[in-house]
């Protein structure tokens, strides 16, 4: 909480905070954490961070953390706290994002079709909670090339380089091909509900961003 608050002050309110549980397939036991408590621990940790950001004196009696008369300075520049972006894919995680967060970011490892279904869950929960201001975004791996087949080969190689064997199954999540192909792929992400897209080329980043800026983004 203190590190993030300090960064928010140094940047004069330019900080967005991204959070997620990381899922159940982690070596919890190696850290003395019971596997069946990771969601409860996550929720409580977030509540405690918010208390540190907003309360002058922190009295917190939780299941995992306790504070009596605690204090934390500096408080964030943004009030009451920096925007909290949630990641996640399970319907429970999506509903948790609406209950405890300020925005939702779809994973780069999620297909556009799966993201569209996630957006439906988020919007249903927003309607139930009576909330309106809640940004929805998606990270997109992409590769643009005049040769569509070359773009797909580059993307497949990059995903495998970054993710190992897991990356071989991620090829359908990426947007790759000619500039026209990338325009269509990103438009589909927008149509699925993304109000913001984080463009994430995985190789030749400068060259890719130049092509995206000149040949793709102006057509969206």
Tab-separated table of C-alpha atoms in Angstrom:
chain	number	residue	atom	x	y	z
A	1	UNK	CA	0.000	0.000	0.000
A	2	UNK	CA	2.771	2.418	0.904
A	3	UNK	CA	4.810	1.716	-2.237
A	4	UNK	CA	1.800	2.262	-4.487
A	5	UNK	CA	0.739	5.377	-2.606
A	6	UNK	CA	4.238	6.822	-2.900
A	7	UNK	CA	4.291	6.103	-6.627
A	8	UNK	CA	0.890	7.772	-7.018
A	9	UNK	CA	2.264	10.876	-5.296
A	10	UNK	CA	5.455	10.929	-7.389
A	11	UNK	CA	3.445	10.589	-10.618
A	12	UNK	CA	0.851	13.149	-9.459
A	13	UNK	CA	-2.016	10.737	-9.885
A	14	UNK	CA	-0.976	8.820	-12.999
A	15	UNK	CA	-1.061	5.395	-11.311
A	16	UNK	CA	-3.501	2.594	-12.090
A	17	UNK	CA	-3.246	-0.475	-9.858
A	18	UNK	CA	-3.724	-3.939	-11.362
A	19	UNK	CA	-4.700	-6.844	-9.107
A	20	UNK	CA	-5.695	-10.491	-9.434
A	21	UNK	CA	-5.530	-13.652	-7.350
A	22	UNK	CA	-3.214	-15.450	-9.777
A	23	UNK	CA	-5.479	-18.486	-9.700
A	24	UNK	CA	-5.348	-21.659	-7.614
A	25	UNK	CA	-2.399	-23.329	-9.349
A	26	UNK	CA	0.351	-21.703	-7.289
A	27	UNK	CA	2.815	-23.209	-4.765
A	28	UNK	CA	0.899	-21.877	-1.760
A	29	UNK	CA	2.176	-24.555	0.579
A	30	UNK	CA	5.769	-23.407	0.007
A	31	UNK	CA	4.827	-20.109	1.632
A	32	UNK	CA	2.776	-21.580	4.464
A	33	UNK	CA	-0.519	-20.546	2.866
A	34	UNK	CA	-3.463	-22.939	2.804
A	35	UNK	CA	-4.655	-23.385	-0.778
A	36	UNK	CA	-8.319	-23.042	0.149
A	37	UNK	CA	-7.769	-19.573	1.653
A	38	UNK	CA	-6.175	-17.734	-1.266
A	39	UNK	CA	-9.353	-15.888	-2.339
A	40	UNK	CA	-10.222	-14.887	1.229
A	41	UNK	CA	-6.635	-13.712	1.749
A	42	UNK	CA	-6.774	-11.706	-1.475
A	43	UNK	CA	-10.061	-10.022	-0.518
A	44	UNK	CA	-8.847	-9.174	2.952
A	45	UNK	CA	-5.520	-7.862	1.682
A	46	UNK	CA	-7.325	-5.532	-0.686
A	47	UNK	CA	-9.570	-4.253	2.117
A	48	UNK	CA	-6.502	-3.580	4.258
A	49	UNK	CA	-4.743	-1.711	1.441
A	50	UNK	CA	-7.803	0.490	0.989
A	51	UNK	CA	-7.854	1.150	4.734
A	52	UNK	CA	-4.187	2.183	4.605
A	53	UNK	CA	-4.950	4.541	1.742
A	54	UNK	CA	-7.980	6.212	3.300
A	55	UNK	CA	-7.880	6.055	7.096
A	56	UNK	CA	-5.661	8.304	9.250
A	57	UNK	CA	-5.554	5.634	11.958
A	58	UNK	CA	-5.906	2.017	10.905
A	59	UNK	CA	-7.698	-0.412	13.206
A	60	UNK	CA	-8.125	-3.660	11.318
A	61	UNK	CA	-8.996	-7.006	12.802
A	62	UNK	CA	-9.019	-9.510	9.981
A	63	UNK	CA	-8.566	-13.226	9.644
A	64	UNK	CA	-5.037	-12.884	8.255
A	65	UNK	CA	-3.902	-9.395	9.265
A	66	UNK	CA	-4.442	-7.294	12.356
A	67	UNK	CA	-3.559	-3.646	12.987
A	68	UNK	CA	-4.304	-1.537	16.026
A	69	UNK	CA	-3.665	2.176	15.822
A	70	UNK	CA	-1.638	1.746	12.650
A	71	UNK	CA	-0.683	4.582	10.334
A	72	UNK	CA	0.558	4.919	6.773
A	73	UNK	CA	1.780	7.981	4.936
A	74	UNK	CA	1.791	9.380	2.353
A	75	UNK	CA	-1.800	8.868	1.326
A	76	UNK	CA	-2.398	8.545	-2.421
A	77	UNK	CA	-2.593	11.606	-4.632
A	78	UNK	CA	-5.832	10.261	-6.142
A	79	UNK	CA	-8.809	10.187	-3.807
A	80	UNK	CA	-9.918	7.960	-2.257
A	81	UNK	CA	-7.295	5.742	-3.942
A	82	UNK	CA	-5.796	4.972	-7.368
A	83	UNK	CA	-8.148	3.133	-9.740
A	84	UNK	CA	-8.008	-0.610	-9.085
A	85	UNK	CA	-8.121	-2.714	-12.240
A	86	UNK	CA	-9.062	-6.358	-11.763
A	87	UNK	CA	-7.978	-9.262	-13.904
A	88	UNK	CA	-9.600	-12.685	-13.923
A	89	UNK	CA	-11.614	-15.072	-16.027
A	90	UNK	CA	-13.815	-17.168	-13.721
A	91	UNK	CA	-17.342	-15.736	-13.316
A	92	UNK	CA	-16.722	-15.384	-9.568
A	93	UNK	CA	-13.598	-13.322	-10.296
A	94	UNK	CA	-15.532	-11.124	-12.719
A	95	UNK	CA	-18.241	-10.455	-10.146
A	96	UNK	CA	-15.545	-9.793	-7.531
A	97	UNK	CA	-14.068	-7.169	-9.864
A	98	UNK	CA	-17.322	-5.229	-9.827
A	99	UNK	CA	-17.775	-5.570	-6.070
A	100	UNK	CA	-14.261	-4.513	-5.082
A	101	UNK	CA	-12.651	-2.818	-8.080
A	102	UNK	CA	-12.940	0.172	-10.365
A	103	UNK	CA	-12.321	-1.445	-13.775
A	104	UNK	CA	-11.758	-4.790	-15.526
A	105	UNK	CA	-8.931	-5.848	-17.857
A	106	UNK	CA	-9.365	-8.951	-20.007
A	107	UNK	CA	-6.230	-11.082	-20.240
A	108	UNK	CA	-4.061	-11.290	-23.325
A	109	UNK	CA	-4.381	-15.063	-23.045
A	110	UNK	CA	-8.172	-14.832	-23.517
A	111	UNK	CA	-9.745	-15.155	-26.954
A	112	UNK	CA	-12.010	-12.399	-28.210
A	113	UNK	CA	-14.994	-14.751	-28.018
A	114	UNK	CA	-14.249	-15.655	-24.397
A	115	UNK	CA	-13.735	-11.978	-23.569
A	116	UNK	CA	-17.173	-11.176	-24.996
A	117	UNK	CA	-18.711	-13.695	-22.580
A	118	UNK	CA	-16.742	-12.178	-19.681
A	119	UNK	CA	-18.071	-8.732	-20.562
A	120	UNK	CA	-21.627	-10.060	-20.310
A	121	UNK	CA	-20.967	-11.260	-16.755
A	122	UNK	CA	-19.348	-7.959	-15.776
A	123	UNK	CA	-22.183	-5.885	-17.225
A	124	UNK	CA	-24.834	-8.050	-15.554
A	125	UNK	CA	-23.109	-7.560	-12.198
A	126	UNK	CA	-22.808	-3.814	-12.842
A	127	UNK	CA	-26.531	-3.613	-13.573
A	128	UNK	CA	-27.321	-5.567	-10.421
A	129	UNK	CA	-25.113	-3.235	-8.362
A	130	UNK	CA	-26.476	-0.104	-10.021
A	131	UNK	CA	-23.005	0.937	-11.178
A	132	UNK	CA	-22.373	2.808	-14.423
A	133	UNK	CA	-18.806	4.133	-14.478
A	134	UNK	CA	-16.640	1.029	-14.822
A	135	UNK	CA	-14.054	0.879	-17.636
A	136	UNK	CA	-13.571	-2.423	-19.470
A	137	UNK	CA	-10.368	-3.131	-21.388
A	138	UNK	CA	-8.447	-5.990	-22.968
A	139	UNK	CA	-4.808	-6.742	-23.562
A	140	UNK	CA	-4.143	-8.002	-27.090
A	141	UNK	CA	-1.031	-9.733	-28.404
A	142	UNK	CA	-0.560	-8.748	-32.012
A	143	UNK	CA	1.766	-8.879	-34.989
A	144	UNK	CA	1.364	-6.903	-38.193
A	145	UNK	CA	3.169	-7.834	-41.413
A	146	UNK	CA	2.537	-7.458	-45.129
A	147	UNK	CA	2.690	-11.264	-45.266
A	148	UNK	CA	-0.121	-12.664	-43.099
A	149	UNK	CA	1.494	-16.089	-42.819
A	150	UNK	CA	4.743	-14.486	-41.646
A	151	UNK	CA	2.839	-12.525	-38.999
A	152	UNK	CA	1.279	-15.719	-37.660
A	153	UNK	CA	4.661	-17.464	-37.607
A	154	UNK	CA	6.191	-14.547	-35.680
A	155	UNK	CA	3.367	-14.564	-33.190
A	156	UNK	CA	3.542	-18.327	-32.653
A	157	UNK	CA	7.285	-18.133	-32.080
A	158	UNK	CA	6.945	-15.193	-29.697
A	159	UNK	CA	4.205	-16.809	-27.628
A	160	UNK	CA	6.270	-19.960	-27.262
A	161	UNK	CA	9.361	-17.903	-26.338
A	162	UNK	CA	7.462	-16.007	-23.623
A	163	UNK	CA	5.245	-18.803	-22.277
A	164	UNK	CA	7.044	-22.023	-23.197
A	165	UNK	CA	4.823	-25.008	-23.927
A	166	UNK	CA	1.796	-23.086	-22.628
A	167	UNK	CA	2.308	-20.563	-25.418
A	168	UNK	CA	1.578	-23.158	-28.095
A	169	UNK	CA	-2.053	-23.135	-27.078
A	170	UNK	CA	-2.325	-19.343	-27.155
A	171	UNK	CA	-2.171	-18.820	-30.907
A	172	UNK	CA	-5.956	-18.279	-31.242
A	173	UNK	CA	-5.859	-15.389	-28.732
A	174	UNK	CA	-3.619	-13.152	-30.852
A	175	UNK	CA	-4.453	-10.670	-33.585
A	176	UNK	CA	-1.975	-11.220	-36.416
A	177	UNK	CA	-1.772	-10.633	-40.142
A	178	UNK	CA	-1.798	-7.737	-42.581
A	179	UNK	CA	-2.770	-4.254	-41.427
A	180	UNK	CA	-6.282	-4.938	-42.673
A	181	UNK	CA	-6.394	-8.212	-40.720
A	182	UNK	CA	-5.290	-6.395	-37.562
A	183	UNK	CA	-7.912	-3.667	-38.041
A	184	UNK	CA	-10.600	-6.350	-38.289
A	185	UNK	CA	-9.248	-8.269	-35.291
A	186	UNK	CA	-9.068	-5.206	-33.065
A	187	UNK	CA	-12.497	-4.044	-34.202
A	188	UNK	CA	-13.840	-7.414	-33.075
A	189	UNK	CA	-12.313	-6.837	-29.630
A	190	UNK	CA	-14.018	-3.435	-29.490
A	191	UNK	CA	-17.315	-4.974	-30.584
A	192	UNK	CA	-16.918	-7.559	-27.807
A	193	UNK	CA	-16.987	-4.740	-25.248
A	194	UNK	CA	-13.480	-3.326	-24.885
A	195	UNK	CA	-13.481	0.409	-24.258
A	196	UNK	CA	-9.681	0.434	-24.192
A	197	UNK	CA	-7.195	-1.974	-25.823
A	198	UNK	CA	-3.643	-2.490	-24.599
A	199	UNK	CA	-1.620	-3.253	-27.725
A	200	UNK	CA	1.101	-5.790	-26.934
A	201	UNK	CA	3.479	-6.780	-29.751
A	202	UNK	CA	5.946	-9.421	-28.606
A	203	UNK	CA	8.884	-8.710	-30.913
A	204	UNK	CA	10.312	-5.723	-32.800
A	205	UNK	CA	8.238	-3.532	-30.507
A	206	UNK	CA	9.346	-0.204	-31.999
A	207	UNK	CA	8.776	-1.295	-35.572
A	208	UNK	CA	5.434	-2.853	-34.704
A	209	UNK	CA	4.219	0.250	-32.853
A	210	UNK	CA	5.196	2.433	-35.833
A	211	UNK	CA	3.160	0.252	-38.162
A	212	UNK	CA	0.238	0.117	-35.762
A	213	UNK	CA	0.260	3.901	-35.407
A	214	UNK	CA	0.442	4.519	-39.150
A	215	UNK	CA	-1.529	1.637	-40.655
A	216	UNK	CA	-3.897	0.173	-38.063
A	217	UNK	CA	-5.032	2.579	-35.348
A	218	UNK	CA	-6.217	5.353	-37.762
A	219	UNK	CA	-8.724	2.884	-39.226
A	220	UNK	CA	-10.354	1.917	-35.929
